[in-house]
Short mmCIF file of C-alpha atoms in Angstrom, two decimals:
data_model
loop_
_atom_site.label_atom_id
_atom_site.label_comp_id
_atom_site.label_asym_id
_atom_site.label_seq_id
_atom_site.Cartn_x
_atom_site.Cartn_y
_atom_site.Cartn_z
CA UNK A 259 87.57 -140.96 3.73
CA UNK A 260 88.49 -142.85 0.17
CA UNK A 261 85.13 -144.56 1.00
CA UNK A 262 82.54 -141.24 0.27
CA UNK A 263 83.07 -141.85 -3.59
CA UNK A 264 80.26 -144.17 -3.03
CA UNK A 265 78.22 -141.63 -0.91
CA UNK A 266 78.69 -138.89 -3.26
CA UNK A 267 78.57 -140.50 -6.82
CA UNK A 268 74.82 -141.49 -5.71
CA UNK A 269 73.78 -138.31 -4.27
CA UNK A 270 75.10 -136.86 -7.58
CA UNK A 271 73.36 -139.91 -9.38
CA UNK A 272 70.33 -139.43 -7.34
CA UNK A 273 69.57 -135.91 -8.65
CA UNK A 274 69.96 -136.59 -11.86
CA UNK A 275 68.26 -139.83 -13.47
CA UNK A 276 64.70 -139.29 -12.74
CA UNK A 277 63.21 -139.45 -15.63
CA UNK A 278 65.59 -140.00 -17.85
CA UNK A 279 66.42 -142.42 -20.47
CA UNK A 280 68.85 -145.36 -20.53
CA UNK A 281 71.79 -145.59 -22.54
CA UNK A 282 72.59 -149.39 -23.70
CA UNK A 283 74.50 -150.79 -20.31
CA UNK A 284 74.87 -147.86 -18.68
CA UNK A 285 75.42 -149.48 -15.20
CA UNK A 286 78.56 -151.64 -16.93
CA UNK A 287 81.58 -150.63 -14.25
CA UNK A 288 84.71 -147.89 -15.38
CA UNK A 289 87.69 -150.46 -14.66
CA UNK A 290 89.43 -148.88 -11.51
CA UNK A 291 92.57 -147.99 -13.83
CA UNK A 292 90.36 -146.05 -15.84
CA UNK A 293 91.42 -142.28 -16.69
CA UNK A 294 88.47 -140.81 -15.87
CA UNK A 295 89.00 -141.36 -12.09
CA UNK A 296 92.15 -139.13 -11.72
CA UNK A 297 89.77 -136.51 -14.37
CA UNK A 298 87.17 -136.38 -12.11
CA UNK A 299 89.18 -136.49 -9.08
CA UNK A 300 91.41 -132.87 -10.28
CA UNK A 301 88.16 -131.22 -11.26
CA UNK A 302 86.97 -131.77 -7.71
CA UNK A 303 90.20 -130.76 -6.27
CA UNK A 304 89.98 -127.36 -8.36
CA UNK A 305 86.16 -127.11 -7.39
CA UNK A 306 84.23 -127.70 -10.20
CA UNK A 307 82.27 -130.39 -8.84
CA UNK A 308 81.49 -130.81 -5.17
CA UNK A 309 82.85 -134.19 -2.74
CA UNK A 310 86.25 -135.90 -4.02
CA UNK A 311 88.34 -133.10 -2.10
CA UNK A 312 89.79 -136.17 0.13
CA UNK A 313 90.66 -138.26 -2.82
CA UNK A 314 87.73 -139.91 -3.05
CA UNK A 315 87.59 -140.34 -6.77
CA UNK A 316 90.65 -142.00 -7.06
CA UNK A 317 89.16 -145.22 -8.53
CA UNK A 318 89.24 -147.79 -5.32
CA UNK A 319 85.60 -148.87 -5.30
CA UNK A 320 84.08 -149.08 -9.47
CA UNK A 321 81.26 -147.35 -10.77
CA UNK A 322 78.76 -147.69 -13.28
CA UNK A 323 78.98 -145.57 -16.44
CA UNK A 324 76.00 -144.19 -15.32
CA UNK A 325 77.29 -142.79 -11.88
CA UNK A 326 80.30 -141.40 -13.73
CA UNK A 327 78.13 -139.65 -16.58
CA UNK A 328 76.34 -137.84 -13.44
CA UNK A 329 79.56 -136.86 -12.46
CA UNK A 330 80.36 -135.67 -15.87
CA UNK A 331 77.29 -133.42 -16.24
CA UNK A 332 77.72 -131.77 -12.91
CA UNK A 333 81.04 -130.33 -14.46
CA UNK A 334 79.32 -129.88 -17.55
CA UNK A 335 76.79 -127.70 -15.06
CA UNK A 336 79.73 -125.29 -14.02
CA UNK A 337 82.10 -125.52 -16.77
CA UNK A 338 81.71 -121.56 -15.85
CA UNK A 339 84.32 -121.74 -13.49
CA UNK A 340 86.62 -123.97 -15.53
CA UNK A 341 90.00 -122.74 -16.36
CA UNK A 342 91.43 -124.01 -19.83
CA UNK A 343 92.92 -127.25 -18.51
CA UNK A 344 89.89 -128.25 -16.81
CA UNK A 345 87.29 -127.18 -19.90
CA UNK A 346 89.86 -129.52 -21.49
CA UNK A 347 89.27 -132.51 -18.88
CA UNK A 348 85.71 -131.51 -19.34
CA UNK A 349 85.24 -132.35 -23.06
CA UNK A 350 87.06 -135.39 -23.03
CA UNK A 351 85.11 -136.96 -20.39
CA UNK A 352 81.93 -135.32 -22.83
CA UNK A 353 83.09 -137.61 -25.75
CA UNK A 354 84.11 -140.91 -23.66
CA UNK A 355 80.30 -141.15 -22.08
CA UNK A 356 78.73 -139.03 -24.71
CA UNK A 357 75.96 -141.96 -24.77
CA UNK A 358 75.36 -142.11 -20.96
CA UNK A 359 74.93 -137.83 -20.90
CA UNK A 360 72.23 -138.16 -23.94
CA UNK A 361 70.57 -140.57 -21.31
CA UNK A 362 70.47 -137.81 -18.91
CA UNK A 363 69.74 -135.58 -21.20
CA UNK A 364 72.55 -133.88 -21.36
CA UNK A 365 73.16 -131.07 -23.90
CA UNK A 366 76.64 -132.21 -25.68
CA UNK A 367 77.71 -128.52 -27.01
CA UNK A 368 81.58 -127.24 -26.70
CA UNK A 369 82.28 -125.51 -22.59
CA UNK A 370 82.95 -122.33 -24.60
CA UNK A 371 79.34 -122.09 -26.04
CA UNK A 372 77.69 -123.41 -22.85
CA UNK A 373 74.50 -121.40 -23.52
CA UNK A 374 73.76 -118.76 -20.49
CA UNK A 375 77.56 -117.79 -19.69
CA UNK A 376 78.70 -113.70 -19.79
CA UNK A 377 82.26 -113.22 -20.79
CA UNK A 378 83.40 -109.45 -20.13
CA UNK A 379 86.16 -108.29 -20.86
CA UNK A 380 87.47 -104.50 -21.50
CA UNK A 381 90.39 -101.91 -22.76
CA UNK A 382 91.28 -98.42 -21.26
CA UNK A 383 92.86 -96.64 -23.33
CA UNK A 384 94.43 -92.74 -22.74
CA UNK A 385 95.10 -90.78 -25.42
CA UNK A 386 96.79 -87.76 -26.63
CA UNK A 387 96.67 -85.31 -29.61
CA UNK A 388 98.20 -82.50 -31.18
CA UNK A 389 97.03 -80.61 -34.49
CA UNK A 390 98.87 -78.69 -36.29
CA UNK A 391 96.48 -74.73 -36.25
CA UNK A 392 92.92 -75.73 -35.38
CA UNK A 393 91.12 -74.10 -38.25
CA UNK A 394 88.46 -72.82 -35.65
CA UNK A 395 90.79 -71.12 -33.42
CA UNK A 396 94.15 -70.18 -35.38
CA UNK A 397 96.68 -72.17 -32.69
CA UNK A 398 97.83 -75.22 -32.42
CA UNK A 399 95.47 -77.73 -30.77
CA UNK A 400 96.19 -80.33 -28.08
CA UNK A 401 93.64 -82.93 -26.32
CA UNK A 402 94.26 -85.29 -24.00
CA UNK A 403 91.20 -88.15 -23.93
CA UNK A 404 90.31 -91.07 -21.47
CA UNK A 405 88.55 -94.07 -22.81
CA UNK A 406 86.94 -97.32 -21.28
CA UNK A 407 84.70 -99.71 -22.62
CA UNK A 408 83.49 -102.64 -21.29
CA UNK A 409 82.61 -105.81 -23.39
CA UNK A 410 80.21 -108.60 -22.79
CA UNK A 411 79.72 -111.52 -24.90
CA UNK A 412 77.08 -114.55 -24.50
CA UNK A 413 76.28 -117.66 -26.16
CA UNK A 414 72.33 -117.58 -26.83
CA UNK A 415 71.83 -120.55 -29.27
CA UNK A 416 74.25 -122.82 -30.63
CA UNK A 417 73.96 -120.62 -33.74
CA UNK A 418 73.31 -117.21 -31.97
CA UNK A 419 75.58 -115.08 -29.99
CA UNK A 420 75.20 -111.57 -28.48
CA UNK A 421 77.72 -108.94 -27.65
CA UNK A 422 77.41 -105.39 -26.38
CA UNK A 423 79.80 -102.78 -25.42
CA UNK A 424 79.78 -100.26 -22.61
CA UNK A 425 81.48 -97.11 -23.69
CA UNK A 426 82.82 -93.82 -21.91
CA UNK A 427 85.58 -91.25 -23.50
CA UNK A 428 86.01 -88.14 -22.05
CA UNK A 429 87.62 -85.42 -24.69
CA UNK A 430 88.67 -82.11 -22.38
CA UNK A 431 89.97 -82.19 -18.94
CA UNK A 432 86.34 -80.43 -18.21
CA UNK A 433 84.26 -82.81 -19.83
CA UNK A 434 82.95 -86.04 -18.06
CA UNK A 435 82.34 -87.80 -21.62
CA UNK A 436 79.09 -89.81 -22.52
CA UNK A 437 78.22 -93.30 -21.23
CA UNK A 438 76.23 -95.34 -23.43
CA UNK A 439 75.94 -98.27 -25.38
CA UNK A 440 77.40 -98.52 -28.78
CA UNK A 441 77.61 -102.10 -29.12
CA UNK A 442 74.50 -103.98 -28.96
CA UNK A 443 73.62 -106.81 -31.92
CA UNK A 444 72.87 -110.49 -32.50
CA UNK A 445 74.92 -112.64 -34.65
CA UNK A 446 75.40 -115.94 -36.11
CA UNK A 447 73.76 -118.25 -38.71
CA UNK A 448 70.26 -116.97 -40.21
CA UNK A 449 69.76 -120.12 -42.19
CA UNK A 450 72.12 -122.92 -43.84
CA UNK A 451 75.58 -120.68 -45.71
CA UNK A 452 73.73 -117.45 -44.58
CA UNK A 453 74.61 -115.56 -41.59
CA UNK A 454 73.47 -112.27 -40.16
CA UNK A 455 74.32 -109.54 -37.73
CA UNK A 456 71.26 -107.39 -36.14
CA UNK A 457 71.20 -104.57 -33.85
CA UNK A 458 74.17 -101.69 -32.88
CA UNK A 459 76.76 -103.21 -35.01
CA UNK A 460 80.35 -102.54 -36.63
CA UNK A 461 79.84 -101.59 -39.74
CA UNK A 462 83.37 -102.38 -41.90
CA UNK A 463 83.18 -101.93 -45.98
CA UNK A 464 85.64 -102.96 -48.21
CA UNK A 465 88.84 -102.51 -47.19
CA UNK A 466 87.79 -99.24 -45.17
CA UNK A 467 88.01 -96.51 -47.70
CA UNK A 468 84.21 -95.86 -47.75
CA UNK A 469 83.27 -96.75 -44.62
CA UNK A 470 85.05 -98.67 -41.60
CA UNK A 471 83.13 -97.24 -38.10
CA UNK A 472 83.42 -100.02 -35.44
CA UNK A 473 80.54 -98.68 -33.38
CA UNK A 474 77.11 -97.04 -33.22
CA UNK A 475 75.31 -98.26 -36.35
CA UNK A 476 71.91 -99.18 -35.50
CA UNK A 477 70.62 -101.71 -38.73
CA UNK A 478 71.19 -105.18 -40.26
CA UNK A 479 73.27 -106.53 -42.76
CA UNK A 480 73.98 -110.73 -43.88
CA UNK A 481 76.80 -112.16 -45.57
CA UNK A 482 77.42 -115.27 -47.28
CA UNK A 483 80.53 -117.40 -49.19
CA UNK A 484 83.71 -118.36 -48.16
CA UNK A 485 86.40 -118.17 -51.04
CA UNK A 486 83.73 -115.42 -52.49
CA UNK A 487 82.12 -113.18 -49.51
CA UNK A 488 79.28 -111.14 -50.10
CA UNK A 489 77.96 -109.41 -47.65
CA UNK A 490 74.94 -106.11 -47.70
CA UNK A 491 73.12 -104.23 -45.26
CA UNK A 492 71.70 -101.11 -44.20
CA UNK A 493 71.71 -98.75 -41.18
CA UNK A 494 71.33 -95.40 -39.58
CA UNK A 495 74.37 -94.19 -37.35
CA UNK A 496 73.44 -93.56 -33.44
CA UNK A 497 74.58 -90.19 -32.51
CA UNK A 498 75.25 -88.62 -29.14
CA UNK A 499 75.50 -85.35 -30.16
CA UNK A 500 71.57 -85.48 -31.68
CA UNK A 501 72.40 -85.45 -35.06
CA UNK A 502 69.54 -87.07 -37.69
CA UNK A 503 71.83 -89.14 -39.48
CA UNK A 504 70.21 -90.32 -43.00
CA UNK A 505 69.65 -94.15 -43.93
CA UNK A 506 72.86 -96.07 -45.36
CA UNK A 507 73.05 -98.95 -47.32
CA UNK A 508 76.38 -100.55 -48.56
CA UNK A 509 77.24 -104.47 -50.40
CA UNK A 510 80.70 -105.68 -50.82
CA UNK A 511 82.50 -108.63 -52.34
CA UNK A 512 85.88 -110.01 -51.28
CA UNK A 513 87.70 -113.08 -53.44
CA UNK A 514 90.51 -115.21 -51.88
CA UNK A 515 92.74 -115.27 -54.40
CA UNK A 516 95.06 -116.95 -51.96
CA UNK A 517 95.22 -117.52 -48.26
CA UNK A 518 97.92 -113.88 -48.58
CA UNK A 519 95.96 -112.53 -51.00
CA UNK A 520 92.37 -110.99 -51.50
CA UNK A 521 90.77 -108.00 -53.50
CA UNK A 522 87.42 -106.18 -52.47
CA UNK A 523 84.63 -104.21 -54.37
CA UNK A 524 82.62 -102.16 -52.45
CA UNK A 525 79.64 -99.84 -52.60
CA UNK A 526 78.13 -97.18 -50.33
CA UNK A 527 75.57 -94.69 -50.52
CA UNK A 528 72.89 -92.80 -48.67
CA UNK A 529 69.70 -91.48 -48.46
CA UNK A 530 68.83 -89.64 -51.89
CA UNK A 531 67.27 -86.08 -49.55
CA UNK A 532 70.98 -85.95 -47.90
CA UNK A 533 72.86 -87.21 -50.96
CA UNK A 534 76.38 -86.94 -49.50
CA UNK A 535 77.51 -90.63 -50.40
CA UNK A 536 77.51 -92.31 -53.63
CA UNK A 537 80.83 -94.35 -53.47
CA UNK A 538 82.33 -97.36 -55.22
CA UNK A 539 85.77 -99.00 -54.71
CA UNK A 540 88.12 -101.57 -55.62
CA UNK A 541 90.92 -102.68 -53.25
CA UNK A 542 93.12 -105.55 -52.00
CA UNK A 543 95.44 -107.23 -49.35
CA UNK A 544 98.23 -108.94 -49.58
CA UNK A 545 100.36 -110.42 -46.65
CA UNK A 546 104.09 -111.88 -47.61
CA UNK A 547 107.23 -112.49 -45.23
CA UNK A 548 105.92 -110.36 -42.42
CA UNK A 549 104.42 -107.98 -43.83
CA UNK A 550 100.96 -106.77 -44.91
CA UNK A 551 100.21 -104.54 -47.64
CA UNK A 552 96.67 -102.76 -48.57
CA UNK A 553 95.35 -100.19 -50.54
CA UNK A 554 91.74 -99.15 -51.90
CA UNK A 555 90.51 -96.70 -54.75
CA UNK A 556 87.08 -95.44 -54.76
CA UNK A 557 85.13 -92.49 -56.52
CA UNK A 558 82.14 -90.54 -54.69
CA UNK A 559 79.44 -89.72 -57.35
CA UNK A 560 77.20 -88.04 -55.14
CA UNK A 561 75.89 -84.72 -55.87
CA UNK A 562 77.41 -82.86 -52.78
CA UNK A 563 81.04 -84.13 -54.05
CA UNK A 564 80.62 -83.25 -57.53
CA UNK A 565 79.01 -79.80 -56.92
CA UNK A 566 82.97 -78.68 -54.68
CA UNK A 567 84.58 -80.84 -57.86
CA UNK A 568 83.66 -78.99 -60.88
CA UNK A 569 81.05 -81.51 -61.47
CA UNK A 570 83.40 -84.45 -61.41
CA UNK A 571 83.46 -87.63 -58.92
CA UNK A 572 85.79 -86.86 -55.83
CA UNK A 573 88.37 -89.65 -56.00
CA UNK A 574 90.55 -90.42 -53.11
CA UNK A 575 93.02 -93.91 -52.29
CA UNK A 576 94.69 -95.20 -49.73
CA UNK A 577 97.17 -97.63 -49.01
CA UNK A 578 99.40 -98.85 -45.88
CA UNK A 579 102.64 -101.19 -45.40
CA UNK A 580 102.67 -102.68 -42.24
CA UNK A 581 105.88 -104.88 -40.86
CA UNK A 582 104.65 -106.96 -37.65
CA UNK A 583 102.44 -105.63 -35.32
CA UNK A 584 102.38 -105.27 -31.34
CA UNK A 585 100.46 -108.31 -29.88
CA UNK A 586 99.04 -107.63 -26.60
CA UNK A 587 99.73 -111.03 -24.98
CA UNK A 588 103.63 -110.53 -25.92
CA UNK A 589 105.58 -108.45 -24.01
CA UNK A 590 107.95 -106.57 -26.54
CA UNK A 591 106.35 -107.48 -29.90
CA UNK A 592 105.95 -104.85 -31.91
CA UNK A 593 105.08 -103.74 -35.44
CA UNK A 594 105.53 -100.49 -37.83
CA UNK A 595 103.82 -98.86 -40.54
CA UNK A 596 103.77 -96.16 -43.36
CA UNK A 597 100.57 -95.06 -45.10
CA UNK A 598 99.77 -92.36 -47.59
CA UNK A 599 96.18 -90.93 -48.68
CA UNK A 600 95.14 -88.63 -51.24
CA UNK A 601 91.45 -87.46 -51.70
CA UNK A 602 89.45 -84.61 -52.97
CA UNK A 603 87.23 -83.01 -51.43
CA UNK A 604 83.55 -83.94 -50.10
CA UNK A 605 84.80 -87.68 -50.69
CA UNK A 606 84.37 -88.35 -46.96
CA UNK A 607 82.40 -85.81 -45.15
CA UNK A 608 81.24 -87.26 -42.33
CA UNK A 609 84.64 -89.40 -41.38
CA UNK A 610 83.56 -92.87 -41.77
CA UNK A 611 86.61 -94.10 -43.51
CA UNK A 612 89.63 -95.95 -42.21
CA UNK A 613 92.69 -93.37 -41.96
CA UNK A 614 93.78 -92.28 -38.42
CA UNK A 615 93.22 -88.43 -37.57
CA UNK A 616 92.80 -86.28 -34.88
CA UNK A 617 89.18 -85.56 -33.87
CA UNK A 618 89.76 -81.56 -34.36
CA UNK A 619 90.02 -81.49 -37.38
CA UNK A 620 87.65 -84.56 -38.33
CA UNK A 621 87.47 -85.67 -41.66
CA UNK A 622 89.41 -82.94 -43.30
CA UNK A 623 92.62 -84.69 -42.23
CA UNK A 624 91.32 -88.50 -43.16
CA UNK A 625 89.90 -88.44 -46.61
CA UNK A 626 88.38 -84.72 -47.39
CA UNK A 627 91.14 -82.64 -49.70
CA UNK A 628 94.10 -84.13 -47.88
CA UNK A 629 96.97 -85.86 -49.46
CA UNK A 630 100.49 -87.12 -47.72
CA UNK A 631 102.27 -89.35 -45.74
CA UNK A 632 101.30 -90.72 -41.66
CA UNK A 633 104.05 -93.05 -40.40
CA UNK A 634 103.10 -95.15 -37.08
CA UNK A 635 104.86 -97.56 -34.52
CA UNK A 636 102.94 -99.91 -31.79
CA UNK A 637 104.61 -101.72 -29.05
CA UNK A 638 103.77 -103.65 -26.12
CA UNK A 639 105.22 -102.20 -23.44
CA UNK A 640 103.58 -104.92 -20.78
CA UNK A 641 101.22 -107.69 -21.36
CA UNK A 642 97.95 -106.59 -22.57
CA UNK A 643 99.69 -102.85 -23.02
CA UNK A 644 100.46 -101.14 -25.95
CA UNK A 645 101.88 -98.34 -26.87
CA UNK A 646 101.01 -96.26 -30.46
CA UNK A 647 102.09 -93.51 -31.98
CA UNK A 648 101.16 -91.89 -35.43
CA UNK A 649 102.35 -88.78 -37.41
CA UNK A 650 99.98 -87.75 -39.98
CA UNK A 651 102.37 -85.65 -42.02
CA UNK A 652 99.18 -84.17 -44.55
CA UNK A 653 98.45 -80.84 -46.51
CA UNK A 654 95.42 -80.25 -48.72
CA UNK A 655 95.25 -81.82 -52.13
CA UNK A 656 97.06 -79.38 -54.06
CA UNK A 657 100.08 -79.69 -51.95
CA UNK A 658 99.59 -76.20 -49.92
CA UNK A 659 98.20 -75.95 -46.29
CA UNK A 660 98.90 -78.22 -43.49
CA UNK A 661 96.50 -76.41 -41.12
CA UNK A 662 94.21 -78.96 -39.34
CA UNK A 663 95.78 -82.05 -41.51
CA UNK A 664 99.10 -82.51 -39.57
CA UNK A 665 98.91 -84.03 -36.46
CA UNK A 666 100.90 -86.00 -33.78
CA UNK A 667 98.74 -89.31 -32.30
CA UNK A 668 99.87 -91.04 -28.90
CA UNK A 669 97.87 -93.37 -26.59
CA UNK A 670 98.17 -96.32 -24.08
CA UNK A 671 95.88 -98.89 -24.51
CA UNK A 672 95.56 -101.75 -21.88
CA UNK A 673 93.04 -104.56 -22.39
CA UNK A 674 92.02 -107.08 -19.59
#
């Protein structure tokens, strides 16, 4: 059977050179000793390219660089069902006949971008809550919530990618939950040192203090630098529940000090007829040992904040110490945290900031007149499975009231 390398090397070779160009010498022999045999040979033994099951590649008869390279683009043709070792196998043979594939036109990008592929991948997540007195109702509050989203991912362009997320949470044990979209964009390079993201986007600012909503934002926004980032957009957030949300803009800067250390300036602000935003902050990160430290200052000069504020800005900060943190792909890793957060009121209305809270409460226990301490742990209880819980230990801003600012986070999240 060692005899059908010949068979199948020029059916392979047969559907792929007409018209194509000729590398110099392509027909000059692989020496039978050559590596590429016993590559070939395991990528048709794991069934990324078809004939060789037998052995057949093992190298007794030679063939011409030419054959091989046909070879070599059929596994470039399903590096789809590659697993790492073989994507591995797959580039290397790329490289070593790199001049025999441009002669049959073969597109030399990385396996990983190979233009047409959809990753998915996806997290469930099941959460619970408990607030201390839900302002609405006078009692303590507890919600139990289901999540899934689904993610897909795809090359377009060697400078253009796509990703989009399928999303579902259900927030009562009588309520279904919405299924939608709130991931939809393009990304990638708009021209040389310039790159963009378009579409239903994550829209981060700063270090999160004005604005750090990782779904839902319909708009556009490029960024450019390295050392110095500067980034600016604008958008309008998608909402379920049919409110008209007004137009945003935003800009930030972020300077690497050091590769541990960075500081932010940030600006946010909307639409002058809703005038709730009108924010600026400064802010930083700095990682040391194992641990990560960040905090952010802003003041909201809108005229919604300073009409509750005796004219004045609100002001609010926020900072967090982290030690670790669970990683999902090691069993037993974990990390811990303490935060605190003090804000006026009207500085965040509508939520979009970074501090954990329960939804019953919304924004009144993030960054609207809140101040105090939330203390969290995260651990991976199995691979890809981790376990979080939070205590937002918060009263207003004058130190009085805890109702519908203390709270008691726990969820599950497994990603696969």
């Amino acid at each position: 059977m060692k005899k059908n390398i010949a068979a199948t090397l020029a059916l392979v070779f047969g559907l792929s050179i007409a018209g194509t160009a000729f590398a110099a010498n392509p027909f000059a022999d692989v020496p039978v000793k050559h590596w590429s045999y016993d590559a070939v040979q395991q990528l048709a033994n794991d069934g990324i390219i078809t004939g060789g099951g037998d052995g057949s590649y093992q190298g007794e008869r030679a063939v011409s660089r030419y054959e091989m390279a046909a070879v070599v683009a059929s596994a470039i043709a399903h590096a789809d069902k590659a697993n790492a070792a073989d994507k591995a196998l797959i580039e290397k043979l790329a490289v070593e006949y790199e001049a025999e594939l441009e002669g049959l036109n073969v597109r030399l990008t990385k396996v990983e971008k190979k233009q047409g592929n959809i990753k998915f991948s996806g997290e469930f997540r099941e959460r619970y809550e408990w607030t201390k007195v839900d302002p609405s109702t006078g009692t303590d509050s507890t919600a139990m919530k289901t999540r899934v989203r689904l993610n897909m991912s795809t090359q377009m362009s060697d400078d253009i990618a796509f990703n989009a997320r399928f999303h579902s949470e259900s927030k009562k044990t009588n309520e279904a939950g919405d299924a939608y979209i709130d991931l939809a964009y393009l990304s990638g390079k708009l021209f040389e040192g310039v790159n963009f993201t378009a579409g239903r986007m994550v829209l981060p600012v700063g270090k999160g203090l004005t604005c750090d909503t990782w779904h839902d934002w319909d708009g556009a926004k490029i960024s450019f630098g390295n050392k110095v980032k500067v980034s600016a957009g604008a958008a309008k957030y998608h909402s379920t529940t049919g409110w008209d949300s007004p137009n945003y803009a935003y800009a930030d800067l972020n300077y690497a000090f050091t590769p541990n250390f960075d500081m932010s300036l940030a600006y946010f602000t909307d639409s002058q007829d809703y005038n709730e935003y009108k924010t600026k902050a400064i802010g930083f990160s700095y990682a040391f040992n194992k641990f990560v430290l960040k905090a952010e200052y802003g003041k909201n000069g809108a005229e919604n904040a300073k009409q509750v504020n005796n004219g004045s800005e609100a002001k609010a900060w926020y900072s967090n110490l982290k030690y670790m943190g669970a990683n999902a792909a090691k069993e037993h890793s974990y990390g811990v945290w303490v935060g605190y957060r003090k804000a006026d009121k009207a500085f965040d209305p509508e939520w979009w900031s970074t501090p954990e809270s329960s939804d019953v409460a919304g924004g009144l226990a993030a960054l609207n007149d809140t101040k105090g301490f939330e203390y969290g742990v995260e651990y991976t209880v199995f691979k890809n499975g981790i376990l979080t819980v939070q205590y937002n230990d918060m009263k207003d801003k004058n130190g009085n009231s805890p109702d519908g600012r203390r709270n008691l986070i726990t969820s599950l999240s497994y990603s696969f």
